Tab-separated table of C-alpha atoms in Angstrom:
chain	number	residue	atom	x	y	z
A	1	UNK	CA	132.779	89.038	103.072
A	2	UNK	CA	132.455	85.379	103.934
A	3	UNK	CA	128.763	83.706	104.137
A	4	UNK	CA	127.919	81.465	106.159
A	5	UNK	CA	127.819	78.207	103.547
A	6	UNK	CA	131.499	79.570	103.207
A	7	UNK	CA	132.032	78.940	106.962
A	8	UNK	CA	130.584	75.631	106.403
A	9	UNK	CA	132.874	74.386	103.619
A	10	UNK	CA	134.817	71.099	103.879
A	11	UNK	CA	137.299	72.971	102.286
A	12	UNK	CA	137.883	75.478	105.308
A	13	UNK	CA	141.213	75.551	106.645
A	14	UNK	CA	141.959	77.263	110.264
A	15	UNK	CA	141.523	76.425	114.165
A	16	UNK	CA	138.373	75.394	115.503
A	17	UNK	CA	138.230	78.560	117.017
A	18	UNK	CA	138.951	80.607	114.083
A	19	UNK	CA	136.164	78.622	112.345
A	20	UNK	CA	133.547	79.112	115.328
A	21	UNK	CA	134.736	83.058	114.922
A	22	UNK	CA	133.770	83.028	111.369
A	23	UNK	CA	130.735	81.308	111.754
A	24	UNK	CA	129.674	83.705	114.645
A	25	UNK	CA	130.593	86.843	112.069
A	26	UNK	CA	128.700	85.276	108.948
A	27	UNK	CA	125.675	85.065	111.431
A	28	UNK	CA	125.720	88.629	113.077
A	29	UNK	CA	126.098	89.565	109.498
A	30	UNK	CA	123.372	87.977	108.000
A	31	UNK	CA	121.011	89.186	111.033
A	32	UNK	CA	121.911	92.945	110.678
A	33	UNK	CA	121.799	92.220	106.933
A	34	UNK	CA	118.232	91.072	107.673
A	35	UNK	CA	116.999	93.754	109.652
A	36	UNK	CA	118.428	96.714	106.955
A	37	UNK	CA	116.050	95.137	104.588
A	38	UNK	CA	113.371	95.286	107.206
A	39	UNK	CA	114.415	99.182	108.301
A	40	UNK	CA	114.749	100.082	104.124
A	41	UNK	CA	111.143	98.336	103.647
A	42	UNK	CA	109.512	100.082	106.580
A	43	UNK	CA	111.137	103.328	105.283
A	44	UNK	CA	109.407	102.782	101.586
A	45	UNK	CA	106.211	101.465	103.210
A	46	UNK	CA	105.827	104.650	105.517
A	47	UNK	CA	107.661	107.350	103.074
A	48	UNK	CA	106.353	106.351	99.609
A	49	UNK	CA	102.590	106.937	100.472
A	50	UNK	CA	102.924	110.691	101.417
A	51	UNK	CA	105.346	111.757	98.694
A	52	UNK	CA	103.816	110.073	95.145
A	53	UNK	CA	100.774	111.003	93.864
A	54	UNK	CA	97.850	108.376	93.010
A	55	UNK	CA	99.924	107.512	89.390
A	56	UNK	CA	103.062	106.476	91.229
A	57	UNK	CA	101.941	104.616	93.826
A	58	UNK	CA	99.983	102.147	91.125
A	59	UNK	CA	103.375	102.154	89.799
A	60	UNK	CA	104.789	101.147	93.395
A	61	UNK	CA	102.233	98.810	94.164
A	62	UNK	CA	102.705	97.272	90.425
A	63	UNK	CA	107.095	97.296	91.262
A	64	UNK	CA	106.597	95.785	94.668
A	65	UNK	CA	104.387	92.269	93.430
A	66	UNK	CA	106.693	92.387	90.380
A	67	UNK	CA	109.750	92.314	93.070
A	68	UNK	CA	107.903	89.202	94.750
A	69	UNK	CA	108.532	87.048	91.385
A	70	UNK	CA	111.860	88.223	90.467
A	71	UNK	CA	113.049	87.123	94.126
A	72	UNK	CA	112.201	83.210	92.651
A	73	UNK	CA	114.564	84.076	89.771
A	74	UNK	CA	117.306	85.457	92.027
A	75	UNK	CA	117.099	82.104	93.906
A	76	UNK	CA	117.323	79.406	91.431
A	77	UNK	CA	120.134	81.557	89.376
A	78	UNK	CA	121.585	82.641	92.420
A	79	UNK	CA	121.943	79.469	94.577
A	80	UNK	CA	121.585	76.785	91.577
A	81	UNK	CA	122.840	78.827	88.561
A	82	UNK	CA	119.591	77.379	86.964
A	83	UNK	CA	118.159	79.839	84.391
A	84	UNK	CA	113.810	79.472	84.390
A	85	UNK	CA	112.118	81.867	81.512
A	86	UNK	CA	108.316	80.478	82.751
A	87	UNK	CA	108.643	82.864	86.262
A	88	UNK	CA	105.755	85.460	84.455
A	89	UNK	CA	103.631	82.590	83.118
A	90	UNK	CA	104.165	80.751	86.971
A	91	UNK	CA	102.622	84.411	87.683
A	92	UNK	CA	99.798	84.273	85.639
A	93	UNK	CA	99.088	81.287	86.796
A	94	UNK	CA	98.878	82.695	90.261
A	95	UNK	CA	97.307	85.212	89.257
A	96	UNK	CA	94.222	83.545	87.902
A	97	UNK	CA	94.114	81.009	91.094
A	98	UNK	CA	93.272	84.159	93.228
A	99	UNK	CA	91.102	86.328	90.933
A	100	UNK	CA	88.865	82.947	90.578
A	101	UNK	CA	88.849	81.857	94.339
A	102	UNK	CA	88.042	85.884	95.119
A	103	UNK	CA	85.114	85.822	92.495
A	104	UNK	CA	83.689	82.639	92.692
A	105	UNK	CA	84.232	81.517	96.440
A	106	UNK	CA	84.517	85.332	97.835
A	107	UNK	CA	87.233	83.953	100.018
A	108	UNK	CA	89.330	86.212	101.897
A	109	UNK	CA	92.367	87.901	100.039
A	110	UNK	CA	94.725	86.168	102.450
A	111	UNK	CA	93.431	82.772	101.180
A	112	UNK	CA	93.280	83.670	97.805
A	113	UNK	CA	97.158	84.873	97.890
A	114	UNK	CA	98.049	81.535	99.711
A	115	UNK	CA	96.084	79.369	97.125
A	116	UNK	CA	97.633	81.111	93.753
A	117	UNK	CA	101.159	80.663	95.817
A	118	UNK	CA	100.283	76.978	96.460
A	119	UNK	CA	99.390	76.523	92.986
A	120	UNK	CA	102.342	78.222	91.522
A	121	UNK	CA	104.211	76.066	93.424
A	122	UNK	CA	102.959	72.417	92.779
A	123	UNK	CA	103.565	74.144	89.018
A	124	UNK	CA	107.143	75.523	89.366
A	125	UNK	CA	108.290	72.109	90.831
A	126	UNK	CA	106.695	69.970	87.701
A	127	UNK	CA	108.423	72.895	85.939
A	128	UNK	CA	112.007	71.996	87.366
A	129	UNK	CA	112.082	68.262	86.649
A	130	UNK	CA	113.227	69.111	83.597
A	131	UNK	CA	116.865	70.306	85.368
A	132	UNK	CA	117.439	66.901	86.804
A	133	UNK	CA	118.286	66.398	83.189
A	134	UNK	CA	119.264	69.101	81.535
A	135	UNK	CA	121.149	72.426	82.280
A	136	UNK	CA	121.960	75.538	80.800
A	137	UNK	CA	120.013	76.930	77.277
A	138	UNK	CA	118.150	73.570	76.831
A	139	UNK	CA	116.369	73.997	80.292
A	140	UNK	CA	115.929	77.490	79.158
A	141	UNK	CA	114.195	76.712	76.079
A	142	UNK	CA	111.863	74.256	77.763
A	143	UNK	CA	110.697	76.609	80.330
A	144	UNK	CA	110.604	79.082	77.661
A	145	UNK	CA	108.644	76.747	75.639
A	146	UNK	CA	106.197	76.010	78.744
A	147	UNK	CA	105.746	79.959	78.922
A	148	UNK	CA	104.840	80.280	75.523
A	149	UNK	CA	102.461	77.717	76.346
A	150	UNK	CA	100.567	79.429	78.528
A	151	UNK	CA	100.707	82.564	76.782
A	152	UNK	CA	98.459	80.750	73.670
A	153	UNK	CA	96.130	79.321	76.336
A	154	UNK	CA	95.409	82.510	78.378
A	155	UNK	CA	94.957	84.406	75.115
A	156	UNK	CA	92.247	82.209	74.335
A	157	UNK	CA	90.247	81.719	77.839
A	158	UNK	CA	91.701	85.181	79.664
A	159	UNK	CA	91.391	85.783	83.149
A	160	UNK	CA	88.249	85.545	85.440
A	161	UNK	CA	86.365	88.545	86.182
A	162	UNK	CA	83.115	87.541	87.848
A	163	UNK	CA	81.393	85.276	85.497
A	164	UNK	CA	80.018	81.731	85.884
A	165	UNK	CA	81.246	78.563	84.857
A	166	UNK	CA	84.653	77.219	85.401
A	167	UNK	CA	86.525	80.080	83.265
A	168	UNK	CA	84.756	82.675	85.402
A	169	UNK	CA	84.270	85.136	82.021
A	170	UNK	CA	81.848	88.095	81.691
A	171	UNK	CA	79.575	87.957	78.660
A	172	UNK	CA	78.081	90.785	78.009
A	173	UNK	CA	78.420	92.902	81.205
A	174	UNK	CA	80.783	94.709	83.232
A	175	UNK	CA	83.707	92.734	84.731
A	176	UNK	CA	84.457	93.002	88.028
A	177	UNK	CA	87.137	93.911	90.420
A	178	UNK	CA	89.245	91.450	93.010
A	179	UNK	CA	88.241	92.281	95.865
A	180	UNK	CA	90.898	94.136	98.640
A	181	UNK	CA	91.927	93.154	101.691
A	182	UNK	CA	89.792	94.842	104.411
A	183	UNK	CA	92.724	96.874	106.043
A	184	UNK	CA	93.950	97.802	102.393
A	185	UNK	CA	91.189	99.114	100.258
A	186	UNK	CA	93.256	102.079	99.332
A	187	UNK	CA	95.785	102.095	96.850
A	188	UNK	CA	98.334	104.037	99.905
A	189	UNK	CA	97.187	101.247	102.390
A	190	UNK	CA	97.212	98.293	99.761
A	191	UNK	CA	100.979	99.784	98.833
A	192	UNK	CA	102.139	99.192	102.300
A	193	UNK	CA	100.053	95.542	102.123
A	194	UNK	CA	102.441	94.464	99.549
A	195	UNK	CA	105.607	95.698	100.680
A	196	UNK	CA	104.922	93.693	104.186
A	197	UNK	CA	104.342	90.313	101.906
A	198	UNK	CA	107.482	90.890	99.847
A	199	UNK	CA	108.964	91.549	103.177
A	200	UNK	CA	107.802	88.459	104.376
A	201	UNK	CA	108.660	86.655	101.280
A	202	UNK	CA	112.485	88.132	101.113
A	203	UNK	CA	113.068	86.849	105.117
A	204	UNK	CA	111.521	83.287	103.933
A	205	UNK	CA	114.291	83.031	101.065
A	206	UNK	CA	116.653	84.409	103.488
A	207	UNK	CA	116.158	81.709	106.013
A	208	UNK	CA	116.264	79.086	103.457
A	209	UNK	CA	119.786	80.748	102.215
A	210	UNK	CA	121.132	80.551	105.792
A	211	UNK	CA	119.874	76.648	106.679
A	212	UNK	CA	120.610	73.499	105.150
A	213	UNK	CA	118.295	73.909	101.950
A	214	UNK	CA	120.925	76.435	101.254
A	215	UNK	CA	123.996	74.862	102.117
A	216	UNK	CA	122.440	72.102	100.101
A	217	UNK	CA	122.248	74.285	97.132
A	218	UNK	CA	125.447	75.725	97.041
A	219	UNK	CA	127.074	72.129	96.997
A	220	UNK	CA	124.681	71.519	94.019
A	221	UNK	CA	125.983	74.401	92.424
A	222	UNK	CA	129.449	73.476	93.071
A	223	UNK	CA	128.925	70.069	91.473
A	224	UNK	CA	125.857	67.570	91.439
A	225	UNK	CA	128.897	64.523	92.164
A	226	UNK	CA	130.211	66.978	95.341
A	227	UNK	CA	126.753	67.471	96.603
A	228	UNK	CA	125.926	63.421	96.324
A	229	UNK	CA	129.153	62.639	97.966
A	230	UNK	CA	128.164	65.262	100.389
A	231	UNK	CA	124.892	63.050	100.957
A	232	UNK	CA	122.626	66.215	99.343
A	233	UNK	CA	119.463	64.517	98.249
A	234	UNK	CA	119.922	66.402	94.480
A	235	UNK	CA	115.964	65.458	93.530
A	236	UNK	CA	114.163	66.962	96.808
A	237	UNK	CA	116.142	70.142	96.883
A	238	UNK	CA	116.305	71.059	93.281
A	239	UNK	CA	112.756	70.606	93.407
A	240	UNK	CA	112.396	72.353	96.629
A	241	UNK	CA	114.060	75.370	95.276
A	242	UNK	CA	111.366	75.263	92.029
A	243	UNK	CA	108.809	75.078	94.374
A	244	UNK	CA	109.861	78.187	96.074
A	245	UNK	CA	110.487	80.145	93.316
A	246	UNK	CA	106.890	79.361	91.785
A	247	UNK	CA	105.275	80.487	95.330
A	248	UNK	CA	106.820	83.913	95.074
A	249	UNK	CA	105.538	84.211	91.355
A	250	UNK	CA	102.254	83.068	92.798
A	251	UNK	CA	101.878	85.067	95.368
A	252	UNK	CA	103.445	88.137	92.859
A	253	UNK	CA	100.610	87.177	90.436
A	254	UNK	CA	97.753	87.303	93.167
A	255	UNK	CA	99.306	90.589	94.815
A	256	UNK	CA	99.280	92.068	91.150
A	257	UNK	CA	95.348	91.176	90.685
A	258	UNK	CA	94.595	92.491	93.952
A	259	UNK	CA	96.507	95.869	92.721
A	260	UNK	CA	95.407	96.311	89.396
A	261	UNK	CA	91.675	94.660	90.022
A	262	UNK	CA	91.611	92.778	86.727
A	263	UNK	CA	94.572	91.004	84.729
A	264	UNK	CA	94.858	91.252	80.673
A	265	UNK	CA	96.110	88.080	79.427
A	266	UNK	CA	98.213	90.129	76.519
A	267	UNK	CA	100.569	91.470	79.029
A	268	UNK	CA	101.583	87.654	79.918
A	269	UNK	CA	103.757	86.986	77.002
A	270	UNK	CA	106.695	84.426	76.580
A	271	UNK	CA	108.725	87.512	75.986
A	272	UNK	CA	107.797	89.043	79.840
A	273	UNK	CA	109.365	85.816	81.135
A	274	UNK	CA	112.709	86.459	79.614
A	275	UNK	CA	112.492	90.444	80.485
A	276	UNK	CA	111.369	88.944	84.062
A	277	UNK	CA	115.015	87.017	84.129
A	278	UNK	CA	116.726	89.386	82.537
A	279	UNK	CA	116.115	92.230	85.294
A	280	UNK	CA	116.332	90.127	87.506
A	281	UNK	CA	119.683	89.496	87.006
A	282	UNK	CA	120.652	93.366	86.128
A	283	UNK	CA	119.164	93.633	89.535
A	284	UNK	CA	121.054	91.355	91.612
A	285	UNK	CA	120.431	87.648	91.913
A	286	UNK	CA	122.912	87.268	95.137
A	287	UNK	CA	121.204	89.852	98.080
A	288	UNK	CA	117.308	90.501	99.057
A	289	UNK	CA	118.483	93.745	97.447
A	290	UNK	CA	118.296	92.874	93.698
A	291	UNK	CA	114.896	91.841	93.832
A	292	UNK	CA	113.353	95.277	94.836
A	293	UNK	CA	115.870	96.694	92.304
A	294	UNK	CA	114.499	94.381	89.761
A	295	UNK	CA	110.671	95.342	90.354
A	296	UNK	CA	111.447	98.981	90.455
A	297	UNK	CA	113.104	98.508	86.306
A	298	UNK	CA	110.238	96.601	85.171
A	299	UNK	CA	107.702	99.248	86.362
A	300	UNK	CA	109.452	102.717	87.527
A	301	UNK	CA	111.183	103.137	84.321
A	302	UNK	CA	108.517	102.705	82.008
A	303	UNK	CA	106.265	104.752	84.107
A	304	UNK	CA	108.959	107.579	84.008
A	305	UNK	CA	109.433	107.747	80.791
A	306	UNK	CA	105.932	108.028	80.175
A	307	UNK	CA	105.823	110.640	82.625
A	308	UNK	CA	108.470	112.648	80.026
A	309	UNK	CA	106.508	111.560	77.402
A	310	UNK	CA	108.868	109.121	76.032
A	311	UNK	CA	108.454	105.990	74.181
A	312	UNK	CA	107.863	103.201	76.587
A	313	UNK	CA	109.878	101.158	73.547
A	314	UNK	CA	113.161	103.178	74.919
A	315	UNK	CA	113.060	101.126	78.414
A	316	UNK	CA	113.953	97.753	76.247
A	317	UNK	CA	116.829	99.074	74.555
A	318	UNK	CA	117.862	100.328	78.378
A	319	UNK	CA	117.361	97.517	79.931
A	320	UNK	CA	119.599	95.385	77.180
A	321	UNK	CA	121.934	97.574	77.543
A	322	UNK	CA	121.845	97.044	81.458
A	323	UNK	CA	121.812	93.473	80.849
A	324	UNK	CA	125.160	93.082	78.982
A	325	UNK	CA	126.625	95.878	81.515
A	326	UNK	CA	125.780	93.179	84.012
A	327	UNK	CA	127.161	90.136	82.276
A	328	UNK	CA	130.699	91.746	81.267
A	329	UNK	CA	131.017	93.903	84.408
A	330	UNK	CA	129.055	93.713	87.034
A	331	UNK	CA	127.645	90.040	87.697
A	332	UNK	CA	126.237	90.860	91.280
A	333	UNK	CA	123.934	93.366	89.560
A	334	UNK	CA	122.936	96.721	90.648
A	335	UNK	CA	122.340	95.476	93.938
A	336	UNK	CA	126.073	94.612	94.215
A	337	UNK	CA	127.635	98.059	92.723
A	338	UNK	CA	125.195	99.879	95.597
A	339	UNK	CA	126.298	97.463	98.224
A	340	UNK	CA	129.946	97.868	97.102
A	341	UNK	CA	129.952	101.769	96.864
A	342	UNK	CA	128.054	101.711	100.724
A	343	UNK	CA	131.191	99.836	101.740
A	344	UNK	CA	133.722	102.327	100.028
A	345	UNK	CA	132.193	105.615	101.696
A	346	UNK	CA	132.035	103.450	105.211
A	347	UNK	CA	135.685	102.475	105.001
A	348	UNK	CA	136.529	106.368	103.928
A	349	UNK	CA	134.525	107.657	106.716
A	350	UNK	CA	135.972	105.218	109.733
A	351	UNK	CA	139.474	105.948	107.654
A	352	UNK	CA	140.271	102.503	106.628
A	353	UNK	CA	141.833	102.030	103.308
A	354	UNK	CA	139.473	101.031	100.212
């Protein structure tokens, strides 16, 4: 399967027609691509609702925000090879933009998701000037560092939940709930609310994969001295990628308050940023597939094993077993084994050979 920044490589060989057939396949492909994940998206948003009870779709709801922030992973690893453990905290963060703008301002949701994106953002792009210096596990550990920083800082203020001041804490009465969008006040209507922004979301990355932001980043990838000599400005799209990835944990962060009502500032550990990456990754970092994949682990396994009564400590020693399954054998993720299996069964059917 060739992409289109393959089709685009000074290192193509072939006719000019040959290469204007490529390029013409790469984009059909990426269009029907494009509309599966809208078809598989509608399907969950219409399906889901009637067949879960009120348990699972908190669960859904919870998988589908998650999915929002582990699509900012899949791009920086995925186009850059970068590796950012501060996607949760970037959440958080987010998170407690909206949740303050809804209590203190009573702004509309829409507004409040836009302004905890915005914020993520200015954040996730101070967060990746670090990697116009360093690479690899040191850019790890400083992101790592940074979400450990916000992990003692949110312990100590927590979230806002209706109070006055600039932290926006209760003292001494009953905290309140963020405040649902008017055409989503149920938990089956909110569902299909979040699955339309991480469809939105997903096409946005898409479009940046199939323009010159990502032709710029796979050149990066290839080689920071390629991508100069390719005249790839190295400091605007490196930080353009950090940016995006710290909307989608913003906007992940304020769809998660707007689920859940209130957000516990013990459940934002340093340690949820590396399980963030980590899934992400078992996932699938390289399709719009991974990502969903990726939300569902994080939340639909530990809610059914506590369905069987199970130990919800089980789902770590799962998912690091997933992990290294991904590393030694399947680097496209689950995402990638699905995709390739879909393939398999479509050649055997149209009687190709595998």
């Amino acid at each position: 399967m060739m992409s289109y920044e393959q089709t685009l490589s000074p290192h193509s060989t072939g006719a000019p027609g040959e290469l204007q057939q490529a390029l013409a396949r790469a984009v059909s492909e990426a269009r029907r691509s494009w509309l599966t994940m809208l078809l598989l998206l509608s399907l969950l948003a219409l399906a889901l609702p009637w067949l879960a009870n009120a348990y699972w779709i908190k669960s859904l709801i919870s998988a589908m925000a998650l999915a929002v922030a582990a699509a900012g992973v899949a791009l920086l690893y995925g186009q850059l090879g970068l590796v950012t453990l501060c996607q949760h905290a970037l959440l958080g963060a987010g998170g407690w933009v909206a949740l303050r703008l809804s209590h203190g301002l009573q702004l509309p949701f829409e507004l409040c998701v836009l302004a905890a994106g915005a914020t993520s953002c200015l954040i996730g792009m101070l967060a990746g000037l670090p990697a116009l210096r360093m690479k690899g596990l040191y850019l790890a550990l400083v992101t790592l560092m940074m979400a450990g920083g916000f992990q003692v800082v949110i312990s100590a203020t927590g979230f806002p939940d209706g109070g006055e001041g600039w932290l926006g804490r209760v003292v001494g009465s009953e905290r309140l709930m963020m405040a649902r969008p008017a055409l989503a006040l149920s938990d089956a209507a909110y569902f299909r609310y979040v699955v339309i922004c991480l469809a939105l979301v997903l096409s946005l990355i898409e479009l940046h994969r199939r323009t010159k932001a990502g032709r710029s980043w796979a050149l990066i990838r290839r080689g920071e001295a390629a991508a100069v000599s390719a005249g790839v400005n190295i400091l605007l799209y490196q930080t353009w990628a950090f940016g995006l990835a710290g909307f989608c944990a913003g906007v992940s962060g304020a769809l998660l308050a707007g689920g859940v009502g209130q957000l516990d500032g013990r459940a934002f550990g340093a340690g949820d940023s590396v399980m963030t990456f980590a899934l992400s990754v078992v996932g699938g970092v390289y399709h719009w597939l991974g990502p969903i994949v990726a939300g569902l682990l994080m939340r639909a396994v530990p809610s059914l094993l506590s369905d069987y009564n199970v130990s919800g400590f089980l789902a770590d020693i799962f998912f690091g077993a997933a992990l290294l399954h991904a590393l030694i054998t399947a680097p496209q993720g689950v995402a990638g084994q699905l995709l390739q299996a879909l393939t398999a069964v479509r050649r055997r059917l149209s009687g190709r050979p595998a």
